[in-house]
mmCIF file of C-alpha atoms and ligand atoms in Angstrom:
data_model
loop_
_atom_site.group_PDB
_atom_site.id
_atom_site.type_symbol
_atom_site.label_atom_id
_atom_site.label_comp_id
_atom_site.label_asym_id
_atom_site.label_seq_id
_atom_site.Cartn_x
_atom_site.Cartn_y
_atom_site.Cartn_z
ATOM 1 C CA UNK A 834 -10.375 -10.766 -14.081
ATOM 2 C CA UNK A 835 -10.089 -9.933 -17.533
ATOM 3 C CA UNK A 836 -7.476 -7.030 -17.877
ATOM 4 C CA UNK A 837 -5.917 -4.905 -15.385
ATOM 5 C CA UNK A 838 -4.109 -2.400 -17.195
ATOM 6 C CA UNK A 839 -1.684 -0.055 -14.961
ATOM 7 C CA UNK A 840 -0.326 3.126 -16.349
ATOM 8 C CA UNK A 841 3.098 3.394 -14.395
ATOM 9 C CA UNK A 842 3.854 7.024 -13.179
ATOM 10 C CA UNK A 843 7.176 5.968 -11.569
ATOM 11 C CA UNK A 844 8.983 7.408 -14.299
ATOM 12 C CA UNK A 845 7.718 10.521 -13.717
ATOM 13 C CA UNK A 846 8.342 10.986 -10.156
ATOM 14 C CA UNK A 847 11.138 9.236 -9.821
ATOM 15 C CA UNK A 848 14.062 12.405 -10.152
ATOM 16 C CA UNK A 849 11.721 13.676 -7.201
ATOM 17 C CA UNK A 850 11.861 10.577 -4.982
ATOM 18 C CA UNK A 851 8.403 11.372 -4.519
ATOM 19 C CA UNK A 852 4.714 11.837 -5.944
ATOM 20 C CA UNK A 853 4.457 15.584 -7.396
ATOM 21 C CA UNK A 854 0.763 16.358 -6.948
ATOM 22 C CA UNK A 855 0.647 18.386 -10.020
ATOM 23 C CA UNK A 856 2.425 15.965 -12.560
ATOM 24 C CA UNK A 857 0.185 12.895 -11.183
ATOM 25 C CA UNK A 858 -2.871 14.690 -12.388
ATOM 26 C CA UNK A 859 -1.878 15.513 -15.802
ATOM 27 C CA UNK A 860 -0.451 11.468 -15.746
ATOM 28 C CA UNK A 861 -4.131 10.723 -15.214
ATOM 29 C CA UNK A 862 -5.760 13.236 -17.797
ATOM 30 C CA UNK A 863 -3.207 11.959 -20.374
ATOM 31 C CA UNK A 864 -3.485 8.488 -19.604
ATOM 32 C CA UNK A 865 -7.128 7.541 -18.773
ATOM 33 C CA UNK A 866 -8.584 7.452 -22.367
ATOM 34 C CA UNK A 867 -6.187 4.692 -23.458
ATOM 35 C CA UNK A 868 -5.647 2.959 -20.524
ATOM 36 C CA UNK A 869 -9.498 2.711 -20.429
ATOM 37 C CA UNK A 870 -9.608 1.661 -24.277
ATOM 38 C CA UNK A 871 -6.761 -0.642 -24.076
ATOM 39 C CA UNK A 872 -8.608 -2.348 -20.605
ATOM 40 C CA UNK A 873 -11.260 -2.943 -23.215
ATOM 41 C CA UNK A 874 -9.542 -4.465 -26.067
ATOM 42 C CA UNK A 875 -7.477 -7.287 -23.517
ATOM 43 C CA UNK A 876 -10.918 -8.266 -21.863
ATOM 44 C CA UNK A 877 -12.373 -8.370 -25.737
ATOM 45 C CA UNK A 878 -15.411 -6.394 -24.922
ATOM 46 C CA UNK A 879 -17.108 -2.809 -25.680
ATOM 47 C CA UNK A 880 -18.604 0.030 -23.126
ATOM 48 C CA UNK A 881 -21.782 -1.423 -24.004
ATOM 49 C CA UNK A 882 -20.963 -4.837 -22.363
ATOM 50 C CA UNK A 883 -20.350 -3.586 -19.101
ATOM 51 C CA UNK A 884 -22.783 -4.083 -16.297
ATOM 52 C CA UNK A 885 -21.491 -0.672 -14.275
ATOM 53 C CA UNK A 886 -18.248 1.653 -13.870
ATOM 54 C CA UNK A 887 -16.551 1.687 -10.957
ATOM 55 C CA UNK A 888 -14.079 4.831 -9.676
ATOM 56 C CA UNK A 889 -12.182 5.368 -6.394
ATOM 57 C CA UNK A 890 -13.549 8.269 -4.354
ATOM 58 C CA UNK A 891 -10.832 8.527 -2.242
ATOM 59 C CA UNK A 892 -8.645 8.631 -0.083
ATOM 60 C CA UNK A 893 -6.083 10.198 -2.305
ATOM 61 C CA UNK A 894 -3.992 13.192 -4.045
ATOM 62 C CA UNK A 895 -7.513 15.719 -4.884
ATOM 63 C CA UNK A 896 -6.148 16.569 -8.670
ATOM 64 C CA UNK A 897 -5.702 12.591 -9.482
ATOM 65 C CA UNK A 898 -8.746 11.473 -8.002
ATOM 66 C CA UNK A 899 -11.064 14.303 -9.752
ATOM 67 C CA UNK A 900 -9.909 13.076 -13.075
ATOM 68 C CA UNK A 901 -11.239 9.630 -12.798
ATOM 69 C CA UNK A 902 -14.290 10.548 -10.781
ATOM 70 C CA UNK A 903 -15.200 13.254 -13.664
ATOM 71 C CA UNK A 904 -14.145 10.655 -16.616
ATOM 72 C CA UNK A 905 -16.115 7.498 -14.800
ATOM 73 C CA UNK A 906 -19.421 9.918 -14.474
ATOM 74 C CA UNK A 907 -19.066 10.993 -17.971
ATOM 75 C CA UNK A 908 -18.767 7.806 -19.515
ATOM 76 C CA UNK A 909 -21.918 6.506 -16.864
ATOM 77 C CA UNK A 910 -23.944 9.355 -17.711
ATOM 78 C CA UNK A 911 -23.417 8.831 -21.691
ATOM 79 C CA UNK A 912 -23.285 4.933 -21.838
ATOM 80 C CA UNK A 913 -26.565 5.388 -19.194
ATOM 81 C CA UNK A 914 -24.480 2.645 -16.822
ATOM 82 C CA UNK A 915 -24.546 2.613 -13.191
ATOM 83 C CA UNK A 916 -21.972 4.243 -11.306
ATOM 84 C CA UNK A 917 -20.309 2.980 -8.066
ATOM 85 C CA UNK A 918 -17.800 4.502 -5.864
ATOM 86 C CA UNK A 919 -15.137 2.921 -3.768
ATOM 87 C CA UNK A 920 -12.529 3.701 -1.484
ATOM 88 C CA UNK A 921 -9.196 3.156 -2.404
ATOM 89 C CA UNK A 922 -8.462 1.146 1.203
ATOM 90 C CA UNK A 923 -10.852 -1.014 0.156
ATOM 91 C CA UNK A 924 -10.254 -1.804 -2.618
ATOM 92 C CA UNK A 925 -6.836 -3.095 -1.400
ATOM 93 C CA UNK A 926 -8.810 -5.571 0.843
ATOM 94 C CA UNK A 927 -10.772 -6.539 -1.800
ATOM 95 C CA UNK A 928 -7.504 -7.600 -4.193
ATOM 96 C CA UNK A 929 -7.615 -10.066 -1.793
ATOM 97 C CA UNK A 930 -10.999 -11.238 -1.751
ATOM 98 C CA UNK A 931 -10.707 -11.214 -5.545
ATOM 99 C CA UNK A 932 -8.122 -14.266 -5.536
ATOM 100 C CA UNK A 933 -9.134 -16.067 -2.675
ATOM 101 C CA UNK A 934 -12.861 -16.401 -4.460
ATOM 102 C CA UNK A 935 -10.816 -17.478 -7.901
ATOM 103 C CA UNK A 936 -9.227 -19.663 -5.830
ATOM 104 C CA UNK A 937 -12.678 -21.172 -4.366
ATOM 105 C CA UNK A 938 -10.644 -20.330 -0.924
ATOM 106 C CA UNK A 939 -13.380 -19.029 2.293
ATOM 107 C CA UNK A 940 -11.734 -16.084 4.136
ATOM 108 C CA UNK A 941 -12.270 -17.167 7.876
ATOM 109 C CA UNK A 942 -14.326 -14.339 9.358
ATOM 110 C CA UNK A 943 -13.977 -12.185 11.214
ATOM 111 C CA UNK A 944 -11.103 -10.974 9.560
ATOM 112 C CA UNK A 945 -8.122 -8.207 10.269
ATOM 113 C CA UNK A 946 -7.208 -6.123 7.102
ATOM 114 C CA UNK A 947 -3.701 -4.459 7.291
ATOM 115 C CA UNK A 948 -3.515 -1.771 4.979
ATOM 116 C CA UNK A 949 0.211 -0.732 4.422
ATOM 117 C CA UNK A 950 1.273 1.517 1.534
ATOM 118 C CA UNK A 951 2.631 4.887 0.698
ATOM 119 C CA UNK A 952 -0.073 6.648 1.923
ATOM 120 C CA UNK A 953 -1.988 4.424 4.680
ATOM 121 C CA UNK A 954 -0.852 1.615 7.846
ATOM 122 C CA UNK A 955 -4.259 1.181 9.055
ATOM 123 C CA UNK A 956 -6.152 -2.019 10.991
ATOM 124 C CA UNK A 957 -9.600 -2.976 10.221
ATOM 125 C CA UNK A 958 -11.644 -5.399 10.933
ATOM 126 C CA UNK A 959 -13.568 -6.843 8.216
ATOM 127 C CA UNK A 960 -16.400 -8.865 8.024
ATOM 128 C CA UNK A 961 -18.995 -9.651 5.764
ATOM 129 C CA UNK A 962 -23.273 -10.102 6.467
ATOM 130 C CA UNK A 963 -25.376 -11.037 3.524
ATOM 131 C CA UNK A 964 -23.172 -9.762 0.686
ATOM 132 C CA UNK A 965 -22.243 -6.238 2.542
ATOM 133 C CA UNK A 966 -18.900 -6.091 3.430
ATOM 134 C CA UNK A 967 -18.300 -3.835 6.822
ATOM 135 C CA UNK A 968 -15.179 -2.279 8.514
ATOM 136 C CA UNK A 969 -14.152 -1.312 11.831
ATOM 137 C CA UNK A 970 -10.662 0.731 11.835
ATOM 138 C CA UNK A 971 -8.447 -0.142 14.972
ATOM 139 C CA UNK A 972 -5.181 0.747 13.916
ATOM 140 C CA UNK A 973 -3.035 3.420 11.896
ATOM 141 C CA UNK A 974 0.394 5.100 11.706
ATOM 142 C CA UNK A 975 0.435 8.743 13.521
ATOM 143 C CA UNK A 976 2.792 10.096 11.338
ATOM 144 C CA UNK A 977 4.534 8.583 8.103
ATOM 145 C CA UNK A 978 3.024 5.104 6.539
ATOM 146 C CA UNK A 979 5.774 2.287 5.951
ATOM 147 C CA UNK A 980 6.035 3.095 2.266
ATOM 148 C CA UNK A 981 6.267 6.573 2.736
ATOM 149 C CA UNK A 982 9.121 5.419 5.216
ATOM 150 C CA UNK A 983 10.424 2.586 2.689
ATOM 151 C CA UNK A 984 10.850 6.069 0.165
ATOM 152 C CA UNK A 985 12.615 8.538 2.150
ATOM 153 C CA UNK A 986 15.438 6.032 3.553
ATOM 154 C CA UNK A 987 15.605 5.141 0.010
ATOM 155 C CA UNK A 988 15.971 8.653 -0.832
ATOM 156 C CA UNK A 989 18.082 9.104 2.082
ATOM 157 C CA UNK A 990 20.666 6.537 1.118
ATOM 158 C CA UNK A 991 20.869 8.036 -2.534
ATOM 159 C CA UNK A 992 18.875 4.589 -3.794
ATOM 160 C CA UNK A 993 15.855 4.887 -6.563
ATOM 161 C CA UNK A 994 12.070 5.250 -6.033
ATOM 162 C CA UNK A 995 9.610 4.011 -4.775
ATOM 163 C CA UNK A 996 12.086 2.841 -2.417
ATOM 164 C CA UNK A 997 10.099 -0.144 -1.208
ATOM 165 C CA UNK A 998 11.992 -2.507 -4.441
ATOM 166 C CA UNK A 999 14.778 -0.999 -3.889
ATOM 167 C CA UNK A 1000 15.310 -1.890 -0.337
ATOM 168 C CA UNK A 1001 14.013 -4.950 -0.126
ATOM 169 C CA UNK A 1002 15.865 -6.813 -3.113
ATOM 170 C CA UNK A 1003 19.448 -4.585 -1.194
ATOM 171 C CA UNK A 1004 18.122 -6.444 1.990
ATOM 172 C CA UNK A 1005 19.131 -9.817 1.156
ATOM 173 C CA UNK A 1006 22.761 -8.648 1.115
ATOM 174 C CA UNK A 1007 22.594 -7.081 4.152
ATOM 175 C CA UNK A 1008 22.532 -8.474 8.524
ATOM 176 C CA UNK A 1009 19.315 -7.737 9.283
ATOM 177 C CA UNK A 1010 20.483 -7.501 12.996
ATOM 178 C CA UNK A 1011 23.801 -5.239 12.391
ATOM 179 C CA UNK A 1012 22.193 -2.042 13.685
ATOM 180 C CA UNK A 1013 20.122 -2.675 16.643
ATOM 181 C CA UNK A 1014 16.838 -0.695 15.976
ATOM 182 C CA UNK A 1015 14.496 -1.627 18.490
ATOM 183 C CA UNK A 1016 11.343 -2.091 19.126
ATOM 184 C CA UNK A 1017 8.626 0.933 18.134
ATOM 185 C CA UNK A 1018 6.665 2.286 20.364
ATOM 186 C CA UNK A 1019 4.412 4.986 20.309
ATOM 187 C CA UNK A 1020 4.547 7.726 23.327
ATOM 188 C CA UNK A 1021 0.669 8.562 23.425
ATOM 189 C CA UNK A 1022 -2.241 7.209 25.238
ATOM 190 C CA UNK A 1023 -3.606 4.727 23.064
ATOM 191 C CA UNK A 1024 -6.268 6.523 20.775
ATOM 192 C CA UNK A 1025 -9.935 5.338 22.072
ATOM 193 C CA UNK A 1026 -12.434 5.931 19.424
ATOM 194 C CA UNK A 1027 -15.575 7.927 21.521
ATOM 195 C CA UNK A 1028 -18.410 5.522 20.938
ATOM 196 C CA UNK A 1029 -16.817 2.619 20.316
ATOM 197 C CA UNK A 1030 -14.184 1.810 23.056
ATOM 198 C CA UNK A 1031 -11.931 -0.323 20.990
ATOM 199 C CA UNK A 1032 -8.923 -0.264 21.636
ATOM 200 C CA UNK A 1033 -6.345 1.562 18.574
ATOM 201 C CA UNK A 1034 -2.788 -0.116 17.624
ATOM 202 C CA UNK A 1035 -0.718 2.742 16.778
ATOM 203 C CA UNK A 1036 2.409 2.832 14.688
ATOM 204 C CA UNK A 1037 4.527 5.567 13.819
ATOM 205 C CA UNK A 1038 7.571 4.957 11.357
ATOM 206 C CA UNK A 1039 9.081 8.445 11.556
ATOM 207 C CA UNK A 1040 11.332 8.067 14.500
ATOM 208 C CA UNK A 1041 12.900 5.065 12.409
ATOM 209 C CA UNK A 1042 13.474 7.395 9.582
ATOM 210 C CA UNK A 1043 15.694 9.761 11.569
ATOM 211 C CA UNK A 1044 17.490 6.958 13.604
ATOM 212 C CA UNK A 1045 18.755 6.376 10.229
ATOM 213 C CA UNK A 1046 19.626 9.538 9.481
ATOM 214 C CA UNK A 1047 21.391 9.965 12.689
ATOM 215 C CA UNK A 1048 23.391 6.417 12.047
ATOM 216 C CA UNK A 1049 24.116 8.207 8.863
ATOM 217 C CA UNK A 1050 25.336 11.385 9.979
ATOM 218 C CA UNK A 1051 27.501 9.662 12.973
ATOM 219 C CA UNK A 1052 29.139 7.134 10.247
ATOM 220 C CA UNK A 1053 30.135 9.946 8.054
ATOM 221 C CA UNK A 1054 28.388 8.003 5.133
ATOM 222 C CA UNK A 1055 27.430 11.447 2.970
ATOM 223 C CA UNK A 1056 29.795 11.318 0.757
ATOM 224 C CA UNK A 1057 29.337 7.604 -0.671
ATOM 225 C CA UNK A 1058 25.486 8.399 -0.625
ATOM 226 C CA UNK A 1059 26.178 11.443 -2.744
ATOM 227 C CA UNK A 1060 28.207 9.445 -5.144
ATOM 228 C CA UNK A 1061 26.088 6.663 -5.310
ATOM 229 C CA UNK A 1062 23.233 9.013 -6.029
ATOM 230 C CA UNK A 1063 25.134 10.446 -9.048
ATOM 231 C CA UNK A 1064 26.330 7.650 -10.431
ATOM 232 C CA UNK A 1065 22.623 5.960 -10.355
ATOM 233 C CA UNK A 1066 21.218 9.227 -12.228
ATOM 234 C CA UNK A 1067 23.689 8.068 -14.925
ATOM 235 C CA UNK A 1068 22.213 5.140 -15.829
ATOM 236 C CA UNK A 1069 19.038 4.561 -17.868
ATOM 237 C CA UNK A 1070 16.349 2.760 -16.168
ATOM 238 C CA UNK A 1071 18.605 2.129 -13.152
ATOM 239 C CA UNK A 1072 17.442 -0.805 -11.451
ATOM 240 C CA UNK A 1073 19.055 -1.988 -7.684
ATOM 241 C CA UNK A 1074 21.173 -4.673 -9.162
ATOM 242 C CA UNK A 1075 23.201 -1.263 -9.942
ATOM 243 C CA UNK A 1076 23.096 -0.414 -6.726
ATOM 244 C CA UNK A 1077 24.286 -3.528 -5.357
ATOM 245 C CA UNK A 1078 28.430 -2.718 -6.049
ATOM 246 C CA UNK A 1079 27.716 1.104 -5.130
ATOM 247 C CA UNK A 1080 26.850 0.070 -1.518
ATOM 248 C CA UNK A 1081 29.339 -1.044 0.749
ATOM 249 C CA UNK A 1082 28.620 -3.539 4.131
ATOM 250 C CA UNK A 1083 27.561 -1.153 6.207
ATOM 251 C CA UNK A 1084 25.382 0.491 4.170
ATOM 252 C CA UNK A 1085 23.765 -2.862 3.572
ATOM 253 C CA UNK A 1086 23.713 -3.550 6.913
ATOM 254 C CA UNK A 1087 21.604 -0.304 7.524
ATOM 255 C CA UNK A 1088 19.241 -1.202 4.947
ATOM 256 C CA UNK A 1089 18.702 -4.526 6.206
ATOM 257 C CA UNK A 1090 17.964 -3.351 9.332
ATOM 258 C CA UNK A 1091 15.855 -0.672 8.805
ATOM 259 C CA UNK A 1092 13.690 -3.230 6.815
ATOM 260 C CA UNK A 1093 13.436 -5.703 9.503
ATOM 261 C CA UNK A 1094 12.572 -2.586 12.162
ATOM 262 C CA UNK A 1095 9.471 -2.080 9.717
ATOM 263 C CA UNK A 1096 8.633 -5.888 9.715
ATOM 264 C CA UNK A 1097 8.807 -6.476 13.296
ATOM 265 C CA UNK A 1098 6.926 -3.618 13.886
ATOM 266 C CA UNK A 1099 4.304 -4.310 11.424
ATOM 267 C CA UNK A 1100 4.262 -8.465 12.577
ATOM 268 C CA UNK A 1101 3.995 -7.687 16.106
ATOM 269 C CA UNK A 1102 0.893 -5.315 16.037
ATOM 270 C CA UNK A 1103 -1.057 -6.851 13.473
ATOM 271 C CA UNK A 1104 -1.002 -9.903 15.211
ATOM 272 C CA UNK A 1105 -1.250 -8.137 18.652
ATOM 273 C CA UNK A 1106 -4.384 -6.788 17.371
ATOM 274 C CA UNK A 1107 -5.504 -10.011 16.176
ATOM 275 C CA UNK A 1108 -5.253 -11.497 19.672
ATOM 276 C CA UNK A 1109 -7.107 -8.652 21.166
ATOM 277 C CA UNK A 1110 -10.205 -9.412 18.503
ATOM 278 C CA UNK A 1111 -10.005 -12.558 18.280
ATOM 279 C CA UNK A 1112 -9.802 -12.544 14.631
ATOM 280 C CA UNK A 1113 -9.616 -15.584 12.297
ATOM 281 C CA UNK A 1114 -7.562 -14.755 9.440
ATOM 282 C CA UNK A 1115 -5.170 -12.094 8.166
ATOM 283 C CA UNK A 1116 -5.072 -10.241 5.089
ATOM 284 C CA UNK A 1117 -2.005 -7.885 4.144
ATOM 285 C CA UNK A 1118 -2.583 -5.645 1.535
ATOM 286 C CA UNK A 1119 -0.948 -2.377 -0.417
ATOM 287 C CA UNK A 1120 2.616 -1.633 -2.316
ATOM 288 C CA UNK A 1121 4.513 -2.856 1.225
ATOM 289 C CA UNK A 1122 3.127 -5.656 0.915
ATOM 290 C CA UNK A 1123 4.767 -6.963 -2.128
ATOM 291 C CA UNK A 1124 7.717 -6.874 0.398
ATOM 292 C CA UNK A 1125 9.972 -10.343 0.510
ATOM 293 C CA UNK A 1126 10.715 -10.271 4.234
ATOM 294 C CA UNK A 1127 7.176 -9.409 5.217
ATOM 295 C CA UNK A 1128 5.455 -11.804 3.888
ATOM 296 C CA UNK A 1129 7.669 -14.516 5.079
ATOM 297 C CA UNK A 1130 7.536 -13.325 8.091
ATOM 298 C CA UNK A 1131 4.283 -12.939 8.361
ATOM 299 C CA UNK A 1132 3.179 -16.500 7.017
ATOM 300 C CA UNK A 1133 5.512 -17.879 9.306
ATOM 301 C CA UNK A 1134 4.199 -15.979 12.278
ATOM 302 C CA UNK A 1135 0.861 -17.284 11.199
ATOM 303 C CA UNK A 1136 1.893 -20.698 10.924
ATOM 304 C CA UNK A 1137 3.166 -21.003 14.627
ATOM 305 C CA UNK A 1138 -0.387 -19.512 16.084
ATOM 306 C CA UNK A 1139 -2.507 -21.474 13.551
ATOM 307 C CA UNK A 1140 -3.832 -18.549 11.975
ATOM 308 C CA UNK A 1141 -4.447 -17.689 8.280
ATOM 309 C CA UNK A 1142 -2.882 -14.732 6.404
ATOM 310 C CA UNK A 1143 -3.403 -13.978 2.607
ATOM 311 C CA UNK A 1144 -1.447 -12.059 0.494
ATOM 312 C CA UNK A 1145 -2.942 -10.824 -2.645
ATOM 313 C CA UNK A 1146 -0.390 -11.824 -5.791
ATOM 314 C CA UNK A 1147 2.604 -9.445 -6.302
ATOM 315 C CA UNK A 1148 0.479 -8.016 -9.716
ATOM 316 C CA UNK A 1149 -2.351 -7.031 -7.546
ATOM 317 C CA UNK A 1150 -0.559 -5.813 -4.448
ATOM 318 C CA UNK A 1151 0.500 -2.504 -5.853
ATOM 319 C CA UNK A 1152 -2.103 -0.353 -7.270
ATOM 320 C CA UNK A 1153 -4.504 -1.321 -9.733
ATOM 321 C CA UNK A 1154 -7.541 -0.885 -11.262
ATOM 322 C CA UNK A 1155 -9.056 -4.766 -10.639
ATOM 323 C CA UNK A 1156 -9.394 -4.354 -6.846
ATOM 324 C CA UNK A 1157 -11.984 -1.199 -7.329
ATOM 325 C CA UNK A 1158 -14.180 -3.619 -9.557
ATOM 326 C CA UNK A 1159 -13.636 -6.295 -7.067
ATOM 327 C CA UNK A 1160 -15.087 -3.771 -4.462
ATOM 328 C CA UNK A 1161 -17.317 -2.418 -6.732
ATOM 329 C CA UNK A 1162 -19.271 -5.738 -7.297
ATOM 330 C CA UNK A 1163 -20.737 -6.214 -3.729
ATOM 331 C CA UNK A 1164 -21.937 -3.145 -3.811
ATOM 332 C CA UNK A 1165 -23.237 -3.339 -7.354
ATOM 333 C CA UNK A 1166 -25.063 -6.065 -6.413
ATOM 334 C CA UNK A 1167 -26.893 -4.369 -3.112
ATOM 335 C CA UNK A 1168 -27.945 -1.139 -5.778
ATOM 336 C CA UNK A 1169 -25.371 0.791 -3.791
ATOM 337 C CA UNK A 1170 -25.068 2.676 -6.767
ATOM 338 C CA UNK A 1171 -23.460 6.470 -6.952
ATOM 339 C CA UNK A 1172 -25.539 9.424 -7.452
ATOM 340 C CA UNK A 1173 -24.532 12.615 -10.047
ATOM 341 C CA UNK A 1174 -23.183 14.443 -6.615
ATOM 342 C CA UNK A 1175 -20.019 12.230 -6.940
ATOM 343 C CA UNK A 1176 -16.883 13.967 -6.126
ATOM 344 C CA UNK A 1177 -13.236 13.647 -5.257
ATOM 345 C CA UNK A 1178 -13.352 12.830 -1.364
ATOM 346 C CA UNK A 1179 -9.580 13.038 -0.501
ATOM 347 C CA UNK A 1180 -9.573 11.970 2.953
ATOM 348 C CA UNK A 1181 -12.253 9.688 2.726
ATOM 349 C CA UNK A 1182 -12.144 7.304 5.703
ATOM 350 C CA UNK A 1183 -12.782 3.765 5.766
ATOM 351 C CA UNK A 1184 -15.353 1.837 8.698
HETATM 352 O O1 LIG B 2063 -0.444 0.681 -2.737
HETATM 353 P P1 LIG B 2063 0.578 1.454 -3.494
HETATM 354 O O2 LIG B 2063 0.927 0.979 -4.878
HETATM 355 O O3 LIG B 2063 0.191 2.954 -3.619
HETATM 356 C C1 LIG B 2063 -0.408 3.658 -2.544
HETATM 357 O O4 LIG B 2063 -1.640 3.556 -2.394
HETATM 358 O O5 LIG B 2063 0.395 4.284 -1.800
HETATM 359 O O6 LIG B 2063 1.906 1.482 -2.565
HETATM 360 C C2 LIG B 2063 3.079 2.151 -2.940
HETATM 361 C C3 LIG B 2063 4.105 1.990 -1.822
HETATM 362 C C4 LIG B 2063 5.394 2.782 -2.035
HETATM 363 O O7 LIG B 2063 5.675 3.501 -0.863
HETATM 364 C C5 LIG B 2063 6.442 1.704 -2.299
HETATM 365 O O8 LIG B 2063 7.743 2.045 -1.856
HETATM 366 C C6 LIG B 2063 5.886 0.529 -1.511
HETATM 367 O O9 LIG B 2063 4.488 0.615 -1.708
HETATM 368 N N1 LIG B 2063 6.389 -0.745 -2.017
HETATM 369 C C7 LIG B 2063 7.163 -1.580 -1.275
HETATM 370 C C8 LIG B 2063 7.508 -2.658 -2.130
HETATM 371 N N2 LIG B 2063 6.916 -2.454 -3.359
HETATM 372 C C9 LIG B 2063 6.238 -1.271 -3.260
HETATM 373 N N3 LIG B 2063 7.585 -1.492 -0.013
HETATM 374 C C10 LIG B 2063 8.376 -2.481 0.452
HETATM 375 N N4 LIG B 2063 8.761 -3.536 -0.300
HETATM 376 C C11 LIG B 2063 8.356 -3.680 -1.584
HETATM 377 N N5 LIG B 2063 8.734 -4.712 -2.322
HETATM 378 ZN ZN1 LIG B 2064 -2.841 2.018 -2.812
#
């Protein structure tokens, strides 16, 4: 890897607690020329040492996706350099891949990807034959992913975005076990793909999201959110140490709790699903899993059955641009190359 250069658009969203469609496009027209230039200068080469571009397809927000698909075939098309697609899922596998190979570490195969950011909680199976990597999806959320989750109890509690930081450094100052949430489960017959049988691990993270809003309503706690949201507005570049004396024990307690609901949940079906495959290593990818809690737990829970699981480093667990070369590069190398038909795909699906 020799840049990875990320143009934060928290800033931007952030007085929305959420991703505005419309602003995240012009982000991407008015950032991909320099970000591009400056990716160029920190790896100390020119467009004409590349060997090919690379651009996610999708899945994604249409008007964000179209810029870099349009910019990555212009610059092909007028630098005459290949042009390779890639889905944004996985390319979050492949941030993995990327450091285990640096690390001259084998990833035991088959192997069980869990995807889990803003916009995705899905299960694949991974495995690689002869340089082609394939995938099998066998789980995903039916209604909100955890991030999406981790950034409206955020927003819910009057705390910053993306809420995932937020609650997870609040966490540690909280009982994880003060408000019983139990276990998730999903009331639908398991999801049976038609020709392929396999079983599908379902989560769903919405139901959480109101049992908090319920504990919320019930505790009378509106007024201390609204404050706390107010006086966090106030402050430049307001981080959660600032929220830290604007939330009192039982709002820590809530956060805690919601956060180990999401781990549990996430722990128990990954490695449910890893049973029922027979799988022989994990991989956690996507912004959740930059989370503290989850990875420890997770690690741990692979330590007691004997089984891998790889995190990708904190830089390349968010998104970033090195994981679509990483997934580019297999593909590069098989002359899977993209033809002038490329287009914005925004519910591309994965396996
Ligand atoms: O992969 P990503 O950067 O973008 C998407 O493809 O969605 O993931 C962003 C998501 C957000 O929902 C954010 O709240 C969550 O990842 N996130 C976290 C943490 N850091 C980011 N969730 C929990 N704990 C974290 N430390
Ligand atoms: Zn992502």
């Amino acid at each position: 890897m020799l840049s990875n250069v990320v143009a934060s658009q928290i800033r931007t969203h952030a007085p929305y607690g959420g991703v505005v469609p419309e602003l995240a496009s012009r982000e991407h027209l008015q950032n991909i020329v320099p970000v591009v230039r400056a990716a160029l200068e920190q790896a100390g080469c020119t467009l004409e040492d590349l060997d090919a571009i690379a651009v996610t397809e999708g899945p994604g927000l249409a008007g964000a996706l179209l810029v870099g698909v349009m910019y990555a075939k212009g610059l092909a098309f007028a630098r005459n350099k290949p042009l390779i697609a890639v889905n944004h899922l996985e390319g979050h596998i492949h941030a993995v891949l990327l450091e285990a190979k640096k690390q001259a570490q084998m990833l035991a195969q088959p192997t069980l990807a869990l995807v889990v950011s803003g916009g995705h909680t899905h299960l694949y199976l991974a495995e690689e034959t002869d340089g082609t990597w394939r995938y099998k999806n066998i789980g995903r959320t039916v209604d909100d992913a955890a991030g999406e989750a981790f950034d409206k109890v955020s927003k819910l509690l009057g705390l910053g975005y993306p809420g995932g930081p937020w609650i997870d450094w609040l966490s540690q100052h909280g009982d994880p076990h003060a408000v019983p949430f139990g276990p998730i489960t999903v009331k639908q017959k398991p999801y049976r793909a038609p020709q392929k049988q396999s079983p599908r691990f379902l989560f769903s993270f919405s139901g959480l999201k109101t049992a908090v809003l319920r504990y919320v309503q019930l505790h009378g706690m509106k007024p201390t959110i609204e404050a706390r949201h107010r006086t966090l507005t106030g402050i430049a570049d307001a981080k959660p140490l600032h929220a830290l004396p604007l939330c009192d024990t039982e709002t820590l307690d809530l956060i805690a709790s919601f956060q180990r609901a999401v781990v549990d949940d996430l722990v128990r079906k990954t490695f449910a699903a890893g049973e029922t495959f027979h799988t022989a290593s994990i991989v956690v990818s996507g912004g959740v899993a930059a989370n503290g809690e989850l990875r420890q737990h997770f690690l741990a829970e692979g330590r007691s059955r004997a089984l891998p699981v790889i995190f990708p480093s904190l830089e390349l667990s968010t998104d970033n641009a090195a994981m679509i070369a990483a997934a580019a590069w297999p593909k590069f190398v098989a002359g899977d190359i993209a033809t002038a038909t490329l287009t914005a795909e925004p519910s591309l699906a994965l396996g």
